[in-house]
């Protein structure tokens, strides 16, 4: 049941101020509504002590006990036997593609409905991307389409070197269906689980079933280290290889011997300390984000032209971001219009991922389907969903959306 509607009407002062209505005057205190962000870092209060302990130990750089302790904790949280902490989720994906030896002449397949970091590192290594469409029921990689495309590619002897499945907005891809298909064709499966930490698929944590999984601890993710990422696998050889590459591909010799070139991708101790302080709260954060999603549904679901991202039958989403779909005709405006109205009330929102096949940089890339992703792009809007979002903050968002709806 929604309990927002009985409360006082939206204060229109901030709208008037942004709209430049000079005749409108309101007390300064009323105008100073604090901005509500999409998914800002949510601090537990334990971070300061963790950073101080890290500083006191003398370890700041990407070495020492804290990054290792964070990796250990992540192994437990993700269910993977081996985890490497790195500087970002993008760095983790770069290392995934490197250890799979992806290079010029290779294809890497990825759903078009994702953030560019899912594929950018493979492209930078010389691979050609191919974009596959998603399922309407989950918004994740369509396993039936993948099977059909792999069969066709096998017949034409042009199988991809890797497939990247993506957990989108906290909803896991159907790895229980995708992994067997990839195995059948001998294609490596990478899971971009940057948005999936804390979600499950077929009873397993995000990313399980893939050969390699990447996670992100960027400031807007469910757990943040201020910045950071992790690469996980059950294969100790792959993670050991990635660890060498993440530290400039130094082989153990006092003078630094290099058989290849690597990266400076280590996770600094101070950041690992922040991540380590945040990780125990993961389950509670998922519960909070799910409650936020549910409340948006209860308080907005009656409006014409509004619906929400479905939950896949095979999993439990973390609802990293609540995504609302708008029918512009019925609601009275589309996602862009509503986003502008919310911005005037100091509320951040964001369109859903623009399909990669629509991005100028990938204009000429091959693809299979894409209409599902395109349809979502025209209708989807991400709403403030941070686990630190207070109920009265969410009320403000709800009231602003209700005020914008066709009367
Ligand atoms: C955040 C994100 C990444 C990249 O993570 P960074 O830590 O910001 O490099 C990759 N893929 C997806 C789907 C993401 O949302």
Short mmCIF file of C-alpha atoms and ligand atoms in Angstrom, two decimals:
data_model
loop_
_atom_site.label_atom_id
_atom_site.label_comp_id
_atom_site.label_asym_id
_atom_site.label_seq_id
_atom_site.Cartn_x
_atom_site.Cartn_y
_atom_site.Cartn_z
CA UNK A 1 0.00 0.00 0.00
CA UNK A 2 1.25 3.45 -0.86
CA UNK A 3 1.23 5.96 1.98
CA UNK A 4 2.55 8.94 0.04
CA UNK A 5 -0.68 10.15 -1.47
CA UNK A 6 -2.20 11.40 1.76
CA UNK A 7 0.74 13.69 2.38
CA UNK A 8 0.91 17.38 1.41
CA UNK A 9 1.25 18.36 -2.23
CA UNK A 10 4.54 18.91 -3.92
CA UNK A 11 6.27 22.15 -3.10
CA UNK A 12 6.49 23.89 -6.46
CA UNK A 13 9.04 26.51 -5.46
CA UNK A 14 12.03 24.70 -7.00
CA UNK A 15 10.18 24.27 -10.31
CA UNK A 16 9.34 27.96 -10.41
CA UNK A 17 12.90 28.93 -9.62
CA UNK A 18 14.34 26.79 -12.44
CA UNK A 19 11.66 27.86 -14.85
CA UNK A 20 12.78 31.44 -14.23
CA UNK A 21 9.43 32.64 -12.92
CA UNK A 22 10.63 35.93 -11.46
CA UNK A 23 7.27 36.86 -9.98
CA UNK A 24 7.33 33.72 -7.85
CA UNK A 25 8.97 34.12 -4.49
CA UNK A 26 9.38 31.55 -1.79
CA UNK A 27 11.43 31.45 1.40
CA UNK A 28 15.03 30.45 0.76
CA UNK A 29 14.68 27.44 3.04
CA UNK A 30 11.92 26.02 0.87
CA UNK A 31 13.98 26.42 -2.26
CA UNK A 32 16.97 24.54 -0.90
CA UNK A 33 15.71 21.02 -1.51
CA UNK A 34 18.79 18.78 -1.41
CA UNK A 35 19.41 16.99 -4.71
CA UNK A 36 18.34 13.37 -4.90
CA UNK A 37 20.84 11.33 -6.88
CA UNK A 38 20.38 8.13 -8.86
CA UNK A 39 22.67 5.88 -6.85
CA UNK A 40 25.20 7.82 -4.78
CA UNK A 41 27.80 6.11 -2.55
CA UNK A 42 26.10 4.79 0.59
CA UNK A 43 28.44 5.00 3.55
CA UNK A 44 28.10 2.64 6.50
CA UNK A 45 30.07 4.73 9.00
CA UNK A 46 32.76 2.04 9.15
CA UNK A 47 34.79 3.37 6.21
CA UNK A 48 36.71 6.02 8.14
CA UNK A 49 38.03 3.52 10.69
CA UNK A 50 38.92 1.09 7.89
CA UNK A 51 40.86 3.80 6.00
CA UNK A 52 42.64 4.88 9.17
CA UNK A 53 43.61 1.31 9.97
CA UNK A 54 44.94 0.93 6.45
CA UNK A 55 46.96 4.15 6.73
CA UNK A 56 48.28 3.15 10.16
CA UNK A 57 49.48 -0.17 8.76
CA UNK A 58 51.64 1.72 6.28
CA UNK A 59 49.96 0.04 3.28
CA UNK A 60 48.46 2.46 0.79
CA UNK A 61 49.50 1.05 -2.55
CA UNK A 62 48.01 -1.98 -4.34
CA UNK A 63 49.83 -4.44 -2.10
CA UNK A 64 49.73 -5.80 1.42
CA UNK A 65 47.07 -7.59 3.44
CA UNK A 66 43.97 -5.45 2.78
CA UNK A 67 43.52 -6.10 -0.98
CA UNK A 68 44.00 -9.81 -0.25
CA UNK A 69 41.43 -9.69 2.55
CA UNK A 70 38.97 -7.95 0.21
CA UNK A 71 39.58 -10.62 -2.44
CA UNK A 72 38.92 -13.31 0.17
CA UNK A 73 35.68 -11.66 1.25
CA UNK A 74 34.64 -11.32 -2.40
CA UNK A 75 35.32 -15.00 -3.04
CA UNK A 76 32.85 -15.74 -0.27
CA UNK A 77 30.27 -13.23 -1.50
CA UNK A 78 30.44 -14.29 -5.16
CA UNK A 79 30.98 -18.02 -4.72
CA UNK A 80 34.07 -18.02 -6.96
CA UNK A 81 37.20 -19.84 -5.82
CA UNK A 82 39.63 -17.19 -7.11
CA UNK A 83 39.26 -13.42 -7.13
CA UNK A 84 41.59 -10.63 -8.23
CA UNK A 85 40.92 -7.10 -6.95
CA UNK A 86 41.64 -4.42 -9.56
CA UNK A 87 41.30 -0.70 -10.17
CA UNK A 88 37.87 -0.82 -11.87
CA UNK A 89 35.26 -3.05 -13.43
CA UNK A 90 36.55 -2.01 -16.83
CA UNK A 91 40.06 -3.12 -15.81
CA UNK A 92 38.58 -6.50 -14.77
CA UNK A 93 36.95 -6.88 -18.20
CA UNK A 94 40.18 -5.85 -19.94
CA UNK A 95 42.03 -8.59 -18.07
CA UNK A 96 39.27 -11.11 -18.87
CA UNK A 97 39.72 -10.42 -22.58
CA UNK A 98 43.53 -10.50 -22.27
CA UNK A 99 43.65 -13.87 -20.51
CA UNK A 100 41.31 -15.22 -23.20
CA UNK A 101 43.87 -13.93 -25.73
CA UNK A 102 41.36 -11.89 -27.65
CA UNK A 103 42.88 -9.86 -30.45
CA UNK A 104 42.56 -8.69 -34.04
CA UNK A 105 40.43 -10.99 -36.19
CA UNK A 106 38.35 -12.24 -33.24
CA UNK A 107 34.68 -11.56 -32.70
CA UNK A 108 33.21 -10.97 -29.26
CA UNK A 109 29.45 -11.11 -28.84
CA UNK A 110 27.57 -9.01 -26.32
CA UNK A 111 23.98 -7.86 -25.79
CA UNK A 112 23.47 -4.43 -27.31
CA UNK A 113 21.54 -3.29 -24.25
CA UNK A 114 24.44 -2.49 -21.92
CA UNK A 115 27.05 0.03 -20.88
CA UNK A 116 29.92 0.39 -23.35
CA UNK A 117 32.45 -0.97 -20.84
CA UNK A 118 31.03 -4.48 -21.43
CA UNK A 119 32.77 -4.53 -24.82
CA UNK A 120 35.11 -1.51 -25.11
CA UNK A 121 38.20 -3.35 -23.80
CA UNK A 122 37.74 -6.15 -26.37
CA UNK A 123 37.44 -3.57 -29.14
CA UNK A 124 40.60 -1.86 -27.88
CA UNK A 125 42.38 -5.23 -28.17
CA UNK A 126 41.37 -5.36 -31.83
CA UNK A 127 38.27 -7.57 -31.64
CA UNK A 128 35.13 -6.94 -33.63
CA UNK A 129 31.91 -6.73 -31.60
CA UNK A 130 28.62 -8.31 -32.65
CA UNK A 131 25.50 -7.13 -30.83
CA UNK A 132 22.72 -9.55 -29.91
CA UNK A 133 19.26 -8.62 -28.75
CA UNK A 134 17.80 -9.22 -25.30
CA UNK A 135 14.68 -11.02 -24.01
CA UNK A 136 11.67 -8.83 -23.23
CA UNK A 137 11.07 -10.88 -20.06
CA UNK A 138 14.45 -10.15 -18.50
CA UNK A 139 16.21 -7.45 -20.58
CA UNK A 140 19.27 -9.74 -20.63
CA UNK A 141 20.96 -11.69 -23.46
CA UNK A 142 18.42 -13.85 -25.33
CA UNK A 143 19.62 -17.48 -25.02
CA UNK A 144 17.50 -18.72 -27.94
CA UNK A 145 18.90 -16.03 -30.24
CA UNK A 146 22.42 -16.85 -29.01
CA UNK A 147 21.90 -20.53 -29.81
CA UNK A 148 20.62 -19.76 -33.31
CA UNK A 149 23.43 -17.31 -34.03
CA UNK A 150 26.12 -19.69 -32.75
CA UNK A 151 24.72 -22.49 -34.93
CA UNK A 152 24.85 -20.21 -37.97
CA UNK A 153 28.37 -18.99 -37.13
CA UNK A 154 29.57 -22.58 -36.65
CA UNK A 155 28.26 -23.53 -40.10
CA UNK A 156 30.12 -20.56 -41.56
CA UNK A 157 33.27 -21.24 -39.48
CA UNK A 158 33.23 -17.84 -37.83
CA UNK A 159 32.52 -18.61 -34.17
CA UNK A 160 33.26 -15.79 -31.72
CA UNK A 161 36.21 -16.04 -29.35
CA UNK A 162 33.99 -15.07 -26.42
CA UNK A 163 30.42 -14.23 -25.46
CA UNK A 164 29.79 -11.58 -22.81
CA UNK A 165 26.55 -11.96 -20.84
CA UNK A 166 25.54 -8.90 -18.84
CA UNK A 167 23.59 -8.59 -15.58
CA UNK A 168 21.55 -5.50 -16.26
CA UNK A 169 20.22 -3.09 -13.60
CA UNK A 170 20.75 -5.86 -11.03
CA UNK A 171 19.04 -8.62 -13.03
CA UNK A 172 21.15 -11.68 -13.79
CA UNK A 173 21.47 -13.07 -17.29
CA UNK A 174 20.21 -16.65 -17.74
CA UNK A 175 23.64 -18.23 -17.34
CA UNK A 176 22.04 -21.63 -16.63
CA UNK A 177 20.89 -21.53 -20.28
CA UNK A 178 23.71 -19.49 -21.82
CA UNK A 179 26.67 -21.43 -20.34
CA UNK A 180 25.64 -24.82 -21.80
CA UNK A 181 25.14 -23.27 -25.25
CA UNK A 182 28.59 -21.63 -25.14
CA UNK A 183 30.14 -24.90 -23.90
CA UNK A 184 28.53 -26.79 -26.79
CA UNK A 185 30.34 -24.54 -29.27
CA UNK A 186 33.54 -24.23 -27.23
CA UNK A 187 33.14 -20.47 -26.83
CA UNK A 188 34.40 -18.78 -23.64
CA UNK A 189 31.70 -17.12 -21.54
CA UNK A 190 32.42 -13.91 -19.64
CA UNK A 191 29.85 -12.43 -17.27
CA UNK A 192 29.80 -8.65 -16.89
CA UNK A 193 28.32 -8.69 -13.39
CA UNK A 194 29.25 -5.08 -12.61
CA UNK A 195 25.58 -4.38 -11.87
CA UNK A 196 24.77 -7.86 -10.60
CA UNK A 197 26.51 -8.24 -7.23
CA UNK A 198 23.97 -9.50 -4.70
CA UNK A 199 21.53 -10.86 -7.31
CA UNK A 200 21.00 -14.54 -8.04
CA UNK A 201 20.23 -16.77 -11.05
CA UNK A 202 18.96 -20.33 -10.70
CA UNK A 203 19.86 -20.12 -7.02
CA UNK A 204 23.46 -19.14 -7.72
CA UNK A 205 25.20 -15.80 -7.16
CA UNK A 206 25.61 -13.45 -10.15
CA UNK A 207 28.23 -14.57 -12.64
CA UNK A 208 28.40 -18.23 -11.49
CA UNK A 209 28.53 -20.51 -14.50
CA UNK A 210 30.70 -18.15 -16.54
CA UNK A 211 34.39 -18.86 -17.04
CA UNK A 212 35.22 -15.36 -15.84
CA UNK A 213 33.07 -12.74 -14.11
CA UNK A 214 33.76 -9.03 -13.66
CA UNK A 215 32.45 -6.88 -10.80
CA UNK A 216 32.61 -3.12 -10.17
CA UNK A 217 32.93 -1.04 -6.99
CA UNK A 218 32.50 2.28 -8.73
CA UNK A 219 30.77 5.00 -6.70
CA UNK A 220 27.27 4.26 -8.00
CA UNK A 221 27.33 0.48 -7.59
CA UNK A 222 25.65 -1.43 -4.78
CA UNK A 223 28.97 -1.82 -2.93
CA UNK A 224 31.61 0.82 -3.55
CA UNK A 225 35.28 1.09 -2.75
CA UNK A 226 35.34 4.65 -4.09
CA UNK A 227 36.50 2.96 -7.28
CA UNK A 228 37.61 -0.57 -7.98
CA UNK A 229 36.64 -3.85 -9.52
CA UNK A 230 37.27 -7.57 -9.38
CA UNK A 231 37.80 -10.45 -11.78
CA UNK A 232 36.59 -13.85 -10.55
CA UNK A 233 36.93 -17.40 -11.80
CA UNK A 234 37.13 -20.97 -10.58
CA UNK A 235 40.22 -21.43 -12.76
CA UNK A 236 43.30 -20.56 -10.69
CA UNK A 237 45.49 -20.33 -13.80
CA UNK A 238 43.36 -17.60 -15.39
CA UNK A 239 43.34 -15.48 -12.23
CA UNK A 240 47.08 -15.98 -11.69
CA UNK A 241 47.69 -14.86 -15.28
CA UNK A 242 45.40 -11.84 -14.81
CA UNK A 243 47.25 -10.95 -11.60
CA UNK A 244 50.57 -10.80 -13.45
CA UNK A 245 49.06 -8.68 -16.25
CA UNK A 246 47.45 -6.32 -13.70
CA UNK A 247 50.88 -5.56 -12.29
CA UNK A 248 52.81 -4.68 -15.47
CA UNK A 249 53.37 -8.32 -16.48
CA UNK A 250 56.43 -8.57 -14.28
CA UNK A 251 57.72 -12.10 -14.05
CA UNK A 252 59.59 -12.85 -10.83
CA UNK A 253 63.09 -11.58 -11.46
CA UNK A 254 64.80 -8.82 -9.48
CA UNK A 255 65.33 -6.75 -12.64
CA UNK A 256 61.69 -7.19 -13.89
CA UNK A 257 61.55 -9.56 -16.81
CA UNK A 258 58.68 -9.07 -19.32
CA UNK A 259 57.45 -11.56 -21.86
CA UNK A 260 54.46 -9.37 -22.68
CA UNK A 261 53.10 -5.96 -21.71
CA UNK A 262 50.61 -5.51 -18.90
CA UNK A 263 48.79 -2.81 -17.00
CA UNK A 264 48.92 -0.85 -13.78
CA UNK A 265 45.52 -2.13 -12.62
CA UNK A 266 46.13 -2.86 -8.93
CA UNK A 267 43.53 -2.02 -6.29
CA UNK A 268 45.07 0.38 -3.74
CA UNK A 269 44.94 -0.75 -0.11
CA UNK A 270 43.02 2.32 1.00
CA UNK A 271 40.23 1.58 -1.50
CA UNK A 272 40.21 -2.12 -0.68
CA UNK A 273 39.68 -1.10 2.97
CA UNK A 274 36.56 0.86 1.99
CA UNK A 275 35.22 -2.06 -0.04
CA UNK A 276 35.93 -4.44 2.82
CA UNK A 277 33.98 -2.19 5.20
CA UNK A 278 31.01 -2.09 2.82
CA UNK A 279 30.75 -5.73 1.80
CA UNK A 280 29.11 -7.14 4.96
CA UNK A 281 26.10 -4.90 4.23
CA UNK A 282 25.42 -6.46 0.82
CA UNK A 283 22.34 -8.50 1.77
CA UNK A 284 20.73 -5.56 3.59
CA UNK A 285 21.46 -3.28 0.64
CA UNK A 286 19.79 -5.66 -1.79
CA UNK A 287 16.76 -5.80 0.51
CA UNK A 288 16.65 -2.00 0.66
CA UNK A 289 16.89 -1.59 -3.12
CA UNK A 290 14.17 -4.17 -3.63
CA UNK A 291 11.96 -2.32 -1.13
CA UNK A 292 12.55 0.93 -3.03
CA UNK A 293 11.57 -0.79 -6.28
CA UNK A 294 8.42 -2.20 -4.69
CA UNK A 295 7.41 1.16 -3.27
CA UNK A 296 7.75 2.88 -6.65
CA UNK A 297 5.45 0.20 -8.03
CA UNK A 298 2.89 0.63 -5.27
CA UNK A 299 2.87 4.41 -5.45
CA UNK A 300 3.06 4.91 -9.22
CA UNK A 301 1.64 1.74 -10.75
CA UNK A 302 -1.88 3.19 -10.92
CA UNK A 303 -0.81 6.05 -13.20
CA UNK A 304 -1.64 5.65 -16.90
CA UNK A 305 1.26 4.61 -19.13
CA UNK A 306 3.63 3.48 -16.37
CA UNK A 307 5.14 0.02 -15.93
CA UNK A 308 8.34 -1.37 -14.45
CA UNK A 309 11.23 -3.67 -15.34
CA UNK A 310 10.13 -7.30 -15.05
CA UNK A 311 11.89 -9.78 -12.77
CA UNK A 312 13.21 -12.83 -14.62
CA UNK A 313 11.60 -16.09 -13.49
CA UNK A 314 15.02 -17.72 -13.01
CA UNK A 315 16.44 -15.26 -10.54
CA UNK A 316 16.18 -12.70 -7.82
CA UNK A 317 17.22 -9.23 -8.95
CA UNK A 318 19.10 -6.82 -6.70
CA UNK A 319 17.14 -3.94 -8.26
CA UNK A 320 20.38 -1.98 -8.44
CA UNK A 321 18.35 0.66 -10.26
CA UNK A 322 14.57 0.87 -10.50
CA UNK A 323 13.69 1.22 -14.17
CA UNK A 324 10.31 2.62 -15.12
CA UNK A 325 8.79 2.36 -18.60
CA UNK A 326 6.70 5.23 -19.90
CA UNK A 327 4.12 5.20 -22.62
CA UNK A 328 4.41 8.85 -23.65
CA UNK A 329 0.91 8.96 -25.11
CA UNK A 330 -0.83 7.66 -21.99
CA UNK A 331 1.40 9.29 -19.39
CA UNK A 332 1.59 12.69 -21.07
CA UNK A 333 5.35 12.80 -21.64
CA UNK A 334 8.22 10.44 -22.44
CA UNK A 335 11.36 9.63 -20.45
CA UNK A 336 13.25 12.68 -21.70
CA UNK A 337 10.48 15.07 -20.75
CA UNK A 338 9.96 13.51 -17.35
CA UNK A 339 13.71 13.53 -16.72
CA UNK A 340 13.76 17.30 -17.39
CA UNK A 341 10.83 17.88 -15.01
CA UNK A 342 12.54 15.80 -12.31
CA UNK A 343 15.80 17.71 -12.82
CA UNK A 344 13.91 20.94 -12.08
CA UNK A 345 12.97 19.43 -8.73
CA UNK A 346 16.63 18.51 -8.10
CA UNK A 347 15.92 14.82 -8.76
CA UNK A 348 18.38 12.90 -10.90
CA UNK A 349 17.11 10.30 -13.37
CA UNK A 350 18.67 8.75 -16.46
CA UNK A 351 17.48 7.13 -19.68
CA UNK A 352 18.22 3.41 -19.95
CA UNK A 353 21.32 2.27 -21.86
CA UNK A 354 21.28 3.42 -25.46
CA UNK A 355 21.71 0.19 -27.47
CA UNK A 356 25.32 -0.12 -28.56
CA UNK A 357 24.35 -0.74 -32.18
CA UNK A 358 22.84 2.77 -32.16
CA UNK A 359 26.08 4.34 -30.88
CA UNK A 360 28.05 6.24 -33.54
CA UNK A 361 31.25 4.36 -32.66
CA UNK A 362 29.60 1.01 -33.54
CA UNK A 363 27.70 2.21 -36.60
CA UNK A 364 29.17 -0.52 -38.81
CA UNK A 365 29.22 -3.40 -36.35
CA UNK A 366 27.24 -6.54 -37.20
CA UNK A 367 24.25 -7.46 -35.07
CA UNK A 368 21.46 -9.94 -34.60
CA UNK A 369 18.16 -8.30 -33.79
CA UNK A 370 17.98 -5.21 -31.60
CA UNK A 371 14.37 -4.14 -31.67
CA UNK A 372 13.75 -5.16 -28.05
CA UNK A 373 16.66 -3.01 -26.87
CA UNK A 374 15.57 -0.13 -29.11
CA UNK A 375 12.02 -0.20 -27.76
CA UNK A 376 13.29 -0.02 -24.19
CA UNK A 377 15.55 2.90 -25.04
CA UNK A 378 12.56 4.91 -26.17
CA UNK A 379 10.60 4.24 -22.99
CA UNK A 380 12.89 3.53 -20.03
CA UNK A 381 13.92 5.87 -17.24
CA UNK A 382 16.10 4.96 -14.22
CA UNK A 383 14.88 6.43 -10.93
CA UNK A 384 16.79 7.26 -7.74
CA UNK A 385 17.44 3.87 -6.14
CA UNK A 386 20.37 4.23 -3.73
CA UNK A 387 20.24 2.03 -0.64
CA UNK A 388 20.79 5.21 1.35
CA UNK A 389 17.68 6.90 -0.12
CA UNK A 390 15.48 7.88 2.82
CA UNK A 391 11.70 7.27 2.63
CA UNK A 392 10.91 10.99 2.53
CA UNK A 393 13.39 11.40 -0.33
CA UNK A 394 11.59 8.67 -2.25
CA UNK A 395 8.28 10.38 -1.42
CA UNK A 396 9.60 13.51 -3.10
CA UNK A 397 10.40 11.54 -6.25
CA UNK A 398 6.99 9.86 -6.22
CA UNK A 399 5.13 13.14 -5.74
CA UNK A 400 7.12 14.80 -8.53
CA UNK A 401 6.25 11.98 -10.95
CA UNK A 402 2.60 12.04 -9.94
CA UNK A 403 2.50 15.80 -10.43
CA UNK A 404 3.95 15.38 -13.92
CA UNK A 405 1.43 12.73 -14.99
CA UNK A 406 -1.42 13.64 -17.32
CA UNK A 407 -4.05 15.01 -14.97
C1 LIG B 1 29.75 0.09 -14.02
C2 LIG B 1 29.79 -0.87 -15.14
C3 LIG B 1 31.00 -1.30 -15.70
C4 LIG B 1 32.33 -0.66 -15.42
O1 LIG B 1 32.73 -0.61 -14.12
P1 LIG B 1 33.78 0.53 -13.67
O2 LIG B 1 34.19 0.08 -12.30
O3 LIG B 1 33.06 1.82 -13.69
O4 LIG B 1 34.92 0.49 -14.64
C5 LIG B 1 30.97 -2.29 -16.67
N1 LIG B 1 29.81 -2.81 -17.09
C6 LIG B 1 28.62 -2.41 -16.60
C7 LIG B 1 27.38 -3.06 -17.11
C8 LIG B 1 28.56 -1.41 -15.63
O5 LIG B 1 27.39 -0.98 -15.16
#
